[in-house]
């Protein structure tokens, strides 16, 4: 399995710091055009993949949605006729918008 190439690998390959790589990839005016070009070319060559958590942190958005589903031993929501279609619609809509979905089943829902 191929591992993701991050800022550290691009920095090592270009001989600059990780912060310079970050600034170059984000078109900072503090970095010369020559360094930007060199870093971007090397990043493309190596298959650079930005860190999703770092990007989310910088943007102040997680692009994550939590879905809490009631769970009772006698009533399993996934066996209800409407639930798979509902879940499919939620997943399709959120994933097409670039969100990840976490599903939690809670057997105490409504009892707090």
PDB file of C-alpha atoms in Angstrom:
ATOM      1  CA  UNK A   1       0.000   0.000   0.000  1.00  0.00           C
ATOM      2  CA  UNK A   2       1.337   3.390  -1.007  1.00  0.00           C
ATOM      3  CA  UNK A   3       1.718   5.839   1.860  1.00  0.00           C
ATOM      4  CA  UNK A   4       0.613   9.454   1.633  1.00  0.00           C
ATOM      5  CA  UNK A   5       3.260  12.014   0.890  1.00  0.00           C
ATOM      6  CA  UNK A   6       3.085  14.985   3.239  1.00  0.00           C
ATOM      7  CA  UNK A   7       4.850  18.308   3.739  1.00  0.00           C
ATOM      8  CA  UNK A   8       7.784  16.630   5.483  1.00  0.00           C
ATOM      9  CA  UNK A   9       8.648  14.491   2.448  1.00  0.00           C
ATOM     10  CA  UNK A  10       8.263  17.427   0.050  1.00  0.00           C
ATOM     11  CA  UNK A  11      10.468  19.575   2.312  1.00  0.00           C
ATOM     12  CA  UNK A  12      13.150  16.889   2.447  1.00  0.00           C
ATOM     13  CA  UNK A  13      13.102  16.444  -1.338  1.00  0.00           C
ATOM     14  CA  UNK A  14      13.309  20.176  -2.072  1.00  0.00           C
ATOM     15  CA  UNK A  15      15.721  21.150   0.703  1.00  0.00           C
ATOM     16  CA  UNK A  16      13.400  23.674   2.348  1.00  0.00           C
ATOM     17  CA  UNK A  17      11.510  23.709   5.642  1.00  0.00           C
ATOM     18  CA  UNK A  18       7.999  22.320   6.117  1.00  0.00           C
ATOM     19  CA  UNK A  19       6.695  25.829   6.763  1.00  0.00           C
ATOM     20  CA  UNK A  20       8.191  26.966   3.439  1.00  0.00           C
ATOM     21  CA  UNK A  21       6.455  24.048   1.708  1.00  0.00           C
ATOM     22  CA  UNK A  22       3.175  25.045   3.332  1.00  0.00           C
ATOM     23  CA  UNK A  23       3.585  28.683   2.325  1.00  0.00           C
ATOM     24  CA  UNK A  24       4.600  27.766  -1.220  1.00  0.00           C
ATOM     25  CA  UNK A  25       1.632  25.441  -1.692  1.00  0.00           C
ATOM     26  CA  UNK A  26      -0.683  28.165  -0.358  1.00  0.00           C
ATOM     27  CA  UNK A  27       0.819  30.838  -2.664  1.00  0.00           C
ATOM     28  CA  UNK A  28       2.113  33.005   0.156  1.00  0.00           C
ATOM     29  CA  UNK A  29       3.602  36.300  -1.047  1.00  0.00           C
ATOM     30  CA  UNK A  30       6.468  35.665   1.402  1.00  0.00           C
ATOM     31  CA  UNK A  31       7.870  32.926  -0.876  1.00  0.00           C
ATOM     32  CA  UNK A  32       9.624  33.607  -4.189  1.00  0.00           C
ATOM     33  CA  UNK A  33       8.041  32.406  -7.423  1.00  0.00           C
ATOM     34  CA  UNK A  34      11.088  30.217  -8.083  1.00  0.00           C
ATOM     35  CA  UNK A  35      10.692  28.381  -4.760  1.00  0.00           C
ATOM     36  CA  UNK A  36       6.916  28.087  -5.239  1.00  0.00           C
ATOM     37  CA  UNK A  37       7.434  26.523  -8.666  1.00  0.00           C
ATOM     38  CA  UNK A  38      10.084  24.113  -7.404  1.00  0.00           C
ATOM     39  CA  UNK A  39       7.994  23.038  -4.385  1.00  0.00           C
ATOM     40  CA  UNK A  40       4.783  22.642  -6.406  1.00  0.00           C
ATOM     41  CA  UNK A  41       6.563  20.614  -9.084  1.00  0.00           C
ATOM     42  CA  UNK A  42       8.147  18.304  -6.515  1.00  0.00           C
ATOM     43  CA  UNK A  43       4.839  17.961  -4.629  1.00  0.00           C
ATOM     44  CA  UNK A  44       3.093  16.917  -7.848  1.00  0.00           C
ATOM     45  CA  UNK A  45       5.917  14.524  -8.740  1.00  0.00           C
ATOM     46  CA  UNK A  46       5.808  12.850  -5.318  1.00  0.00           C
ATOM     47  CA  UNK A  47       2.004  12.718  -5.185  1.00  0.00           C
ATOM     48  CA  UNK A  48       1.630  15.135  -2.273  1.00  0.00           C
ATOM     49  CA  UNK A  49      -1.648  14.769  -0.399  1.00  0.00           C
ATOM     50  CA  UNK A  50      -2.625  17.500   2.080  1.00  0.00           C
ATOM     51  CA  UNK A  51      -3.536  16.393   5.590  1.00  0.00           C
ATOM     52  CA  UNK A  52      -7.315  16.491   5.915  1.00  0.00           C
ATOM     53  CA  UNK A  53      -7.309  17.234   9.680  1.00  0.00           C
ATOM     54  CA  UNK A  54      -4.794  20.052   9.201  1.00  0.00           C
ATOM     55  CA  UNK A  55      -6.848  21.548   6.379  1.00  0.00           C
ATOM     56  CA  UNK A  56     -10.021  21.306   8.441  1.00  0.00           C
ATOM     57  CA  UNK A  57      -8.334  22.958  11.407  1.00  0.00           C
ATOM     58  CA  UNK A  58      -7.009  25.811   9.276  1.00  0.00           C
ATOM     59  CA  UNK A  59     -10.436  26.399   7.747  1.00  0.00           C
ATOM     60  CA  UNK A  60     -12.253  26.095  11.060  1.00  0.00           C
ATOM     61  CA  UNK A  61     -14.609  23.460   9.623  1.00  0.00           C
ATOM     62  CA  UNK A  62     -14.634  19.726  10.261  1.00  0.00           C
ATOM     63  CA  UNK A  63     -16.960  18.698   7.440  1.00  0.00           C
ATOM     64  CA  UNK A  64     -18.249  15.969   9.736  1.00  0.00           C
ATOM     65  CA  UNK A  65     -21.807  15.078  10.640  1.00  0.00           C
ATOM     66  CA  UNK A  66     -22.904  12.871  13.515  1.00  0.00           C
ATOM     67  CA  UNK A  67     -26.037  10.769  13.285  1.00  0.00           C
ATOM     68  CA  UNK A  68     -27.406   9.374  16.542  1.00  0.00           C
ATOM     69  CA  UNK A  69     -29.804   6.488  16.046  1.00  0.00           C
ATOM     70  CA  UNK A  70     -31.979   5.068  18.831  1.00  0.00           C
ATOM     71  CA  UNK A  71     -31.288   1.426  19.563  1.00  0.00           C
ATOM     72  CA  UNK A  72     -33.555  -0.868  21.510  1.00  0.00           C
ATOM     73  CA  UNK A  73     -33.135  -4.629  21.668  1.00  0.00           C
ATOM     74  CA  UNK A  74     -36.642  -5.245  20.348  1.00  0.00           C
ATOM     75  CA  UNK A  75     -36.533  -2.500  17.723  1.00  0.00           C
ATOM     76  CA  UNK A  76     -33.481  -2.574  15.480  1.00  0.00           C
ATOM     77  CA  UNK A  77     -33.590   0.535  13.281  1.00  0.00           C
ATOM     78  CA  UNK A  78     -31.669  -1.072  10.426  1.00  0.00           C
ATOM     79  CA  UNK A  79     -34.434  -3.663   9.975  1.00  0.00           C
ATOM     80  CA  UNK A  80     -37.205  -1.068   9.596  1.00  0.00           C
ATOM     81  CA  UNK A  81     -38.370  -0.811   5.995  1.00  0.00           C
ATOM     82  CA  UNK A  82     -37.801   2.953   5.713  1.00  0.00           C
ATOM     83  CA  UNK A  83     -34.506   3.223   7.576  1.00  0.00           C
ATOM     84  CA  UNK A  84     -32.066   1.883   4.945  1.00  0.00           C
ATOM     85  CA  UNK A  85     -33.521   4.288   2.353  1.00  0.00           C
ATOM     86  CA  UNK A  86     -33.359   7.183   4.809  1.00  0.00           C
ATOM     87  CA  UNK A  87     -29.778   6.361   5.742  1.00  0.00           C
ATOM     88  CA  UNK A  88     -28.812   5.996   2.077  1.00  0.00           C
ATOM     89  CA  UNK A  89     -30.229   9.449   1.336  1.00  0.00           C
ATOM     90  CA  UNK A  90     -28.407  11.023   4.273  1.00  0.00           C
ATOM     91  CA  UNK A  91     -25.101   9.393   3.333  1.00  0.00           C
ATOM     92  CA  UNK A  92     -25.409  10.230  -0.352  1.00  0.00           C
ATOM     93  CA  UNK A  93     -26.261  13.877   0.300  1.00  0.00           C
ATOM     94  CA  UNK A  94     -23.593  14.496   2.897  1.00  0.00           C
ATOM     95  CA  UNK A  95     -20.819  12.598   1.136  1.00  0.00           C
ATOM     96  CA  UNK A  96     -21.515  14.357  -2.184  1.00  0.00           C
ATOM     97  CA  UNK A  97     -21.107  17.637  -0.285  1.00  0.00           C
ATOM     98  CA  UNK A  98     -17.700  16.504   1.030  1.00  0.00           C
ATOM     99  CA  UNK A  99     -18.774  15.570   4.552  1.00  0.00           C
ATOM    100  CA  UNK A 100     -17.986  12.437   6.518  1.00  0.00           C
ATOM    101  CA  UNK A 101     -20.707  10.802   8.595  1.00  0.00           C
ATOM    102  CA  UNK A 102     -20.321   9.102  11.947  1.00  0.00           C
ATOM    103  CA  UNK A 103     -23.179   6.876  13.070  1.00  0.00           C
ATOM    104  CA  UNK A 104     -23.743   6.127  16.751  1.00  0.00           C
ATOM    105  CA  UNK A 105     -26.414   3.852  18.133  1.00  0.00           C
ATOM    106  CA  UNK A 106     -27.663   4.910  21.551  1.00  0.00           C
ATOM    107  CA  UNK A 107     -29.778   2.650  23.739  1.00  0.00           C
ATOM    108  CA  UNK A 108     -30.471   5.441  26.255  1.00  0.00           C
ATOM    109  CA  UNK A 109     -31.860   7.984  23.810  1.00  0.00           C
ATOM    110  CA  UNK A 110     -34.907   9.649  25.312  1.00  0.00           C
ATOM    111  CA  UNK A 111     -34.098   8.428  28.837  1.00  0.00           C
ATOM    112  CA  UNK A 112     -31.799  11.233  29.991  1.00  0.00           C
TER     113      UNK A 112
END
